[in-house]
mmCIF file of C-alpha atoms in Angstrom:
data_model
loop_
_atom_site.group_PDB
_atom_site.id
_atom_site.type_symbol
_atom_site.label_atom_id
_atom_site.label_comp_id
_atom_site.label_asym_id
_atom_site.label_seq_id
_atom_site.Cartn_x
_atom_site.Cartn_y
_atom_site.Cartn_z
ATOM 1 C CA MET A 1 -20.836 -34.607 3.954
ATOM 2 C CA ALA A 2 -18.369 -31.762 4.681
ATOM 3 C CA ASP A 3 -19.907 -28.296 5.001
ATOM 4 C CA ASP A 4 -18.700 -25.259 3.102
ATOM 5 C CA GLY A 5 -16.665 -23.980 6.053
ATOM 6 C CA VAL A 6 -14.646 -27.197 6.262
ATOM 7 C CA LEU A 7 -14.033 -27.243 2.510
ATOM 8 C CA TYR A 8 -12.952 -23.610 2.646
ATOM 9 C CA ARG A 9 -10.386 -24.314 5.367
ATOM 10 C CA VAL A 10 -9.070 -27.358 3.517
ATOM 11 C CA TYR A 11 -8.652 -25.269 0.361
ATOM 12 C CA GLU A 12 -6.940 -22.521 2.340
ATOM 13 C CA ARG A 13 -4.442 -24.965 3.850
ATOM 14 C CA ARG A 14 -3.735 -26.461 0.423
ATOM 15 C CA LEU A 15 -2.996 -23.022 -0.998
ATOM 16 C CA ALA A 16 -0.690 -22.200 1.924
ATOM 17 C CA ARG A 17 1.230 -25.463 1.446
ATOM 18 C CA GLU A 18 1.598 -24.765 -2.267
ATOM 19 C CA LEU A 19 3.021 -21.304 -1.594
ATOM 20 C CA SER A 20 5.595 -22.657 0.846
ATOM 21 C CA THR A 21 7.606 -23.979 -2.130
ATOM 22 C CA LEU A 22 7.328 -20.907 -4.381
ATOM 23 C CA PRO A 23 9.324 -17.627 -4.616
ATOM 24 C CA LEU A 24 7.192 -14.947 -2.983
ATOM 25 C CA PRO A 25 6.998 -11.184 -3.582
ATOM 26 C CA GLN A 26 9.423 -9.141 -1.493
ATOM 27 C CA HIS A 27 7.428 -5.925 -1.783
ATOM 28 C CA LEU A 28 3.647 -6.018 -1.972
ATOM 29 C CA GLY A 29 1.509 -2.981 -2.765
ATOM 30 C CA VAL A 30 -2.209 -2.860 -2.031
ATOM 31 C CA ILE A 31 -4.866 -0.343 -3.076
ATOM 32 C CA VAL A 32 -7.537 -0.719 -0.400
ATOM 33 C CA ASP A 33 -10.524 0.266 -2.523
ATOM 34 C CA GLY A 34 -14.253 -0.105 -1.933
ATOM 35 C CA ASN A 35 -14.801 0.905 1.694
ATOM 36 C CA ARG A 36 -17.663 3.272 0.878
ATOM 37 C CA ARG A 37 -19.346 0.834 -1.501
ATOM 38 C CA TRP A 38 -19.035 -1.929 1.104
ATOM 39 C CA ALA A 39 -20.706 0.371 3.632
ATOM 40 C CA LYS A 40 -23.549 1.216 1.249
ATOM 41 C CA ALA A 41 -24.134 -2.456 0.398
ATOM 42 C CA SER A 42 -24.070 -3.362 4.111
ATOM 43 C CA GLY A 43 -26.380 -0.565 5.219
ATOM 44 C CA ALA A 44 -23.558 0.964 7.293
ATOM 45 C CA SER A 45 -22.261 4.530 7.466
ATOM 46 C CA THR A 46 -19.355 5.701 5.351
ATOM 47 C CA GLU A 47 -17.291 6.126 8.520
ATOM 48 C CA GLU A 48 -17.978 2.532 9.518
ATOM 49 C CA GLY A 49 -16.875 1.410 6.071
ATOM 50 C CA HIS A 50 -13.563 3.169 6.553
ATOM 51 C CA ARG A 51 -13.181 1.694 10.047
ATOM 52 C CA GLN A 52 -13.790 -1.818 8.759
ATOM 53 C CA GLY A 53 -11.289 -1.152 5.982
ATOM 54 C CA ALA A 54 -8.687 -0.055 8.533
ATOM 55 C CA ALA A 55 -9.293 -3.198 10.582
ATOM 56 C CA LYS A 56 -8.760 -5.276 7.445
ATOM 57 C CA ILE A 57 -5.334 -3.664 6.973
ATOM 58 C CA THR A 58 -4.214 -4.981 10.354
ATOM 59 C CA GLU A 59 -5.479 -8.454 9.476
ATOM 60 C CA PHE A 60 -3.890 -8.290 6.020
ATOM 61 C CA LEU A 61 -0.476 -7.540 7.518
ATOM 62 C CA THR A 62 -0.648 -10.693 9.656
ATOM 63 C CA TRP A 63 -1.230 -12.700 6.465
ATOM 64 C CA CYS A 64 1.855 -11.096 4.937
ATOM 65 C CA GLU A 65 3.867 -11.942 8.045
ATOM 66 C CA GLU A 66 2.804 -15.588 7.813
ATOM 67 C CA LEU A 67 4.445 -15.711 4.371
ATOM 68 C CA SER A 68 7.496 -13.704 5.522
ATOM 69 C CA ILE A 69 6.847 -10.904 3.026
ATOM 70 C CA PRO A 70 9.210 -8.178 4.287
ATOM 71 C CA LEU A 71 7.644 -4.982 2.866
ATOM 72 C CA VAL A 72 4.071 -3.838 2.231
ATOM 73 C CA THR A 73 2.833 -0.491 0.903
ATOM 74 C CA VAL A 74 -0.811 0.296 1.717
ATOM 75 C CA TRP A 75 -2.589 3.164 -0.025
ATOM 76 C CA MET A 76 -4.890 4.600 2.639
ATOM 77 C CA LEU A 77 -5.552 8.108 1.308
ATOM 78 C CA SER A 78 -4.803 9.545 -2.109
ATOM 79 C CA HIS A 79 -4.019 13.143 -2.981
ATOM 80 C CA ASP A 80 -7.295 13.247 -4.922
ATOM 81 C CA ASN A 81 -9.236 11.951 -1.889
ATOM 82 C CA LEU A 82 -8.518 15.267 -0.165
ATOM 83 C CA ARG A 83 -11.353 16.734 -2.265
ATOM 84 C CA ARG A 84 -13.922 14.647 -0.400
ATOM 85 C CA PRO A 85 -16.453 16.274 1.976
ATOM 86 C CA ALA A 86 -14.944 17.785 5.128
ATOM 87 C CA GLU A 87 -17.000 15.540 7.421
ATOM 88 C CA GLU A 88 -15.740 12.370 5.722
ATOM 89 C CA LEU A 89 -12.146 13.619 5.742
ATOM 90 C CA GLU A 90 -12.289 14.456 9.435
ATOM 91 C CA ALA A 91 -13.380 10.904 10.226
ATOM 92 C CA LEU A 92 -10.775 9.506 7.828
ATOM 93 C CA PHE A 93 -7.938 11.447 9.426
ATOM 94 C CA GLY A 94 -8.891 10.064 12.822
ATOM 95 C CA ILE A 95 -9.085 6.510 11.505
ATOM 96 C CA ILE A 96 -5.744 6.849 9.720
ATOM 97 C CA THR A 97 -3.883 8.225 12.732
ATOM 98 C CA ASP A 98 -5.443 5.580 15.007
ATOM 99 C CA THR A 99 -4.420 2.834 12.575
ATOM 100 C CA LEU A 100 -0.893 4.177 12.276
ATOM 101 C CA GLY A 101 -0.636 4.281 16.057
ATOM 102 C CA GLU A 102 -1.862 0.696 16.383
ATOM 103 C CA LEU A 103 0.699 -0.530 13.861
ATOM 104 C CA VAL A 104 3.515 1.349 15.587
ATOM 105 C CA ASP A 105 2.454 -0.034 18.968
ATOM 106 C CA ALA A 106 2.348 -3.527 17.471
ATOM 107 C CA GLY A 107 6.045 -3.245 16.623
ATOM 108 C CA TYR A 108 5.893 -2.628 12.880
ATOM 109 C CA GLU A 109 8.347 -0.263 11.221
ATOM 110 C CA VAL A 110 5.899 2.278 9.792
ATOM 111 C CA ARG A 111 7.007 4.779 7.180
ATOM 112 C CA LEU A 112 4.835 7.588 5.828
ATOM 113 C CA THR A 113 4.725 7.448 2.031
ATOM 114 C CA GLY A 114 3.211 10.627 0.706
ATOM 115 C CA ASN A 115 3.390 14.392 0.952
ATOM 116 C CA ALA A 116 2.566 15.202 4.572
ATOM 117 C CA ASP A 117 2.426 18.903 3.688
ATOM 118 C CA VAL A 118 -1.003 18.418 2.091
ATOM 119 C CA LEU A 119 -2.444 17.177 5.393
ATOM 120 C CA PRO A 120 -3.809 19.477 8.120
ATOM 121 C CA GLU A 121 -1.157 20.532 10.637
ATOM 122 C CA GLU A 122 -2.848 18.760 13.552
ATOM 123 C CA VAL A 123 -2.942 15.504 11.570
ATOM 124 C CA ARG A 124 0.763 15.811 10.744
ATOM 125 C CA GLU A 125 1.524 16.355 14.418
ATOM 126 C CA GLN A 126 -0.521 13.334 15.475
ATOM 127 C CA ILE A 127 1.284 11.156 12.924
ATOM 128 C CA ARG A 128 4.679 12.445 14.084
ATOM 129 C CA CYS A 129 3.892 11.762 17.746
ATOM 130 C CA ARG A 130 2.692 8.237 17.029
ATOM 131 C CA GLN A 131 5.742 7.425 14.916
ATOM 132 C CA GLU A 132 8.143 8.694 17.568
ATOM 133 C CA ARG A 133 6.796 6.419 20.306
ATOM 134 C CA GLY A 134 7.388 3.220 18.327
ATOM 135 C CA ARG A 135 9.911 0.462 18.871
ATOM 136 C CA VAL A 136 10.387 -1.957 15.979
ATOM 137 C CA THR A 137 10.045 -5.595 17.045
ATOM 138 C CA ARG A 138 8.688 -7.230 13.878
ATOM 139 C CA GLU A 139 10.256 -8.176 10.568
ATOM 140 C CA LEU A 140 7.565 -6.643 8.368
ATOM 141 C CA ALA A 141 8.003 -2.983 7.333
ATOM 142 C CA VAL A 142 4.903 -1.011 6.338
ATOM 143 C CA ASN A 143 4.635 2.036 4.087
ATOM 144 C CA LEU A 144 1.380 3.906 4.692
ATOM 145 C CA ALA A 145 0.577 5.985 1.610
ATOM 146 C CA ILE A 146 -1.285 8.987 3.027
ATOM 147 C CA GLY A 147 -1.973 12.069 0.929
ATOM 148 C CA TYR A 148 -0.201 10.180 -1.832
ATOM 149 C CA GLY A 149 -0.295 10.924 -5.547
ATOM 150 C CA GLY A 150 1.978 9.294 -8.106
ATOM 151 C CA ARG A 151 2.436 12.375 -10.273
ATOM 152 C CA GLU A 152 2.994 14.531 -7.204
ATOM 153 C CA GLU A 153 5.656 12.117 -5.941
ATOM 154 C CA ILE A 154 7.632 12.373 -9.189
ATOM 155 C CA VAL A 155 7.345 16.175 -9.228
ATOM 156 C CA VAL A 156 8.550 16.423 -5.623
ATOM 157 C CA ALA A 157 11.451 14.040 -6.350
ATOM 158 C CA VAL A 158 12.612 16.067 -9.374
ATOM 159 C CA GLN A 159 12.242 19.340 -7.490
ATOM 160 C CA GLU A 160 14.358 18.004 -4.602
ATOM 161 C CA LEU A 161 16.984 16.739 -7.024
ATOM 162 C CA VAL A 162 17.181 20.036 -8.946
ATOM 163 C CA ARG A 163 17.482 22.055 -5.726
ATOM 164 C CA GLU A 164 20.209 19.706 -4.492
ATOM 165 C CA LEU A 165 22.178 20.030 -7.731
ATOM 166 C CA GLY A 166 21.598 23.791 -7.936
ATOM 167 C CA ALA A 167 22.997 24.193 -4.420
ATOM 168 C CA GLN A 168 26.218 22.673 -5.751
ATOM 169 C CA GLY A 169 26.565 25.618 -8.116
ATOM 170 C CA LEU A 170 25.991 23.597 -11.282
ATOM 171 C CA GLU A 171 24.904 25.216 -14.546
ATOM 172 C CA PRO A 172 21.547 24.200 -16.135
ATOM 173 C CA ASP A 173 23.168 21.854 -18.691
ATOM 174 C CA ALA A 174 25.160 20.119 -15.966
ATOM 175 C CA ILE A 175 22.028 19.784 -13.847
ATOM 176 C CA ALA A 176 20.153 18.262 -16.792
ATOM 177 C CA GLU A 177 22.889 15.648 -17.260
ATOM 178 C CA ARG A 178 22.600 14.631 -13.606
ATOM 179 C CA ILE A 179 18.834 14.032 -13.819
ATOM 180 C CA THR A 180 18.830 10.277 -14.393
ATOM 181 C CA THR A 181 16.408 7.501 -13.492
ATOM 182 C CA GLU A 182 18.745 6.457 -10.694
ATOM 183 C CA ALA A 183 18.992 10.000 -9.313
ATOM 184 C CA ILE A 184 15.218 10.485 -9.353
ATOM 185 C CA GLY A 185 14.760 7.102 -7.667
ATOM 186 C CA GLU A 186 16.961 8.281 -4.810
ATOM 187 C CA HIS A 187 14.481 11.112 -4.116
ATOM 188 C CA LEU A 188 11.213 9.151 -4.211
ATOM 189 C CA TYR A 189 9.195 8.464 -1.061
ATOM 190 C CA THR A 190 10.307 4.812 -1.318
ATOM 191 C CA ARG A 191 14.012 5.628 -1.671
ATOM 192 C CA GLY A 192 16.211 2.763 -0.540
ATOM 193 C CA GLN A 193 13.431 0.210 -0.956
ATOM 194 C CA PRO A 194 12.852 -2.360 -3.714
ATOM 195 C CA ASP A 195 10.110 -1.703 -6.249
ATOM 196 C CA PRO A 196 6.850 -3.595 -5.686
ATOM 197 C CA ASP A 197 6.702 -7.089 -7.183
ATOM 198 C CA LEU A 198 2.927 -7.334 -6.936
ATOM 199 C CA ILE A 199 0.154 -4.751 -6.584
ATOM 200 C CA ILE A 200 -3.324 -5.831 -5.478
ATOM 201 C CA ARG A 201 -6.433 -3.704 -6.001
ATOM 202 C CA THR A 202 -9.855 -4.586 -4.641
ATOM 203 C CA SER A 203 -13.400 -3.474 -5.594
ATOM 204 C CA GLY A 204 -13.353 -4.399 -9.288
ATOM 205 C CA GLU A 205 -11.520 -1.323 -10.539
ATOM 206 C CA GLN A 206 -8.730 -2.260 -12.960
ATOM 207 C CA ARG A 207 -6.455 0.756 -12.871
ATOM 208 C CA LEU A 208 -3.604 2.059 -10.729
ATOM 209 C CA SER A 209 -4.942 5.616 -10.307
ATOM 210 C CA GLY A 210 -1.353 6.808 -9.974
ATOM 211 C CA PHE A 211 -0.269 4.370 -7.257
ATOM 212 C CA LEU A 212 3.524 3.992 -7.278
ATOM 213 C CA MET A 213 3.653 5.138 -10.908
ATOM 214 C CA TRP A 214 7.441 5.234 -11.100
ATOM 215 C CA GLN A 215 8.064 2.108 -9.034
ATOM 216 C CA SER A 216 5.484 -0.136 -10.727
ATOM 217 C CA VAL A 217 7.136 -0.243 -14.161
ATOM 218 C CA HIS A 218 7.825 -3.993 -13.774
ATOM 219 C CA SER A 219 5.168 -4.841 -11.177
ATOM 220 C CA GLU A 220 2.584 -7.572 -11.630
ATOM 221 C CA PHE A 221 -1.054 -6.630 -10.965
ATOM 222 C CA TRP A 222 -3.948 -8.564 -9.438
ATOM 223 C CA PHE A 223 -7.483 -7.204 -9.405
ATOM 224 C CA CYS A 224 -10.525 -8.666 -7.644
ATOM 225 C CA GLU A 225 -14.194 -7.730 -7.394
ATOM 226 C CA THR A 226 -14.369 -7.905 -3.591
ATOM 227 C CA TYR A 227 -14.633 -4.640 -1.667
ATOM 228 C CA TRP A 228 -11.666 -4.164 0.639
ATOM 229 C CA PRO A 229 -13.440 -4.803 3.989
ATOM 230 C CA GLY A 230 -14.642 -8.142 2.570
ATOM 231 C CA PHE A 231 -11.218 -9.216 1.280
ATOM 232 C CA ARG A 232 -10.522 -12.732 2.610
ATOM 233 C CA HIS A 233 -7.437 -14.721 3.458
ATOM 234 C CA VAL A 234 -8.211 -17.067 0.581
ATOM 235 C CA ASP A 235 -8.348 -14.081 -1.812
ATOM 236 C CA PHE A 236 -4.904 -13.064 -0.601
ATOM 237 C CA LEU A 237 -3.508 -16.555 -1.077
ATOM 238 C CA ARG A 238 -4.963 -16.752 -4.588
ATOM 239 C CA ALA A 239 -3.346 -13.434 -5.493
ATOM 240 C CA ILE A 240 0.050 -14.603 -4.250
ATOM 241 C CA ARG A 241 -0.273 -17.952 -6.015
ATOM 242 C CA ASP A 242 -1.214 -16.233 -9.275
ATOM 243 C CA PHE A 243 1.840 -13.991 -8.952
ATOM 244 C CA CYS A 244 4.132 -16.940 -8.255
ATOM 245 C CA LYS A 245 3.006 -18.720 -11.407
ATOM 246 C CA ARG A 246 3.685 -15.817 -13.754
ATOM 247 C CA GLU A 247 6.851 -15.583 -15.797
ATOM 248 C CA ARG A 248 8.484 -12.220 -15.156
ATOM 249 C CA ARG A 249 10.796 -11.069 -17.956
ATOM 250 C CA PHE A 250 11.256 -7.392 -16.953
ATOM 251 C CA GLY A 251 11.093 -6.345 -20.584
ATOM 252 C CA ALA A 252 13.853 -8.706 -21.718
#
């Protein structure tokens, strides 16, 4: 009689074959939630929970590459997370910069998605240095959302747009007429990129918490109970299959 491991692998291969015939998401967002709760349940430190979560990101990106998904946005640190204890943030900043460096060294195109100004100066410098040393050799592009807040992103985009229009000498009414959805979109952190087709959130929470608020207007969502460090390949495949079977009408 086949053991559970064999049955699991058979199921995984069946899911992968099924997806090979379906239209896949071109931009995938993921809220990597539950690192601290995973650590508590496992008897590990909070820092170890974050490290395991970072390692899962690297693994997750290889799954996306296997399906030829071209763009992934990973929410590593929210604007609200900056209120956490200093000791936890110090460890988090180190884990984030190490992870970014590993992805750059692996050949991914890595783009910072967030307001770097809210990060400590030394963290910003470390991120800049790691990004500069990279050479893109892979097809998958990765947005790392660090210090990211959805409301803050929209405010920053509108502020940039208003300053740009004001520098042209336009009057207030003329500026107001130029503030369109298209114009704001051109000033978002994800400017020039497609909106996410699917957003995955782990840990059982069923909310976006401000993740890609503007861009997710037509996104599909998939929530699961698993904490992020425990997220499995089969969970990923199930999420993609569920997305592929939905009928997307985009409000029409």
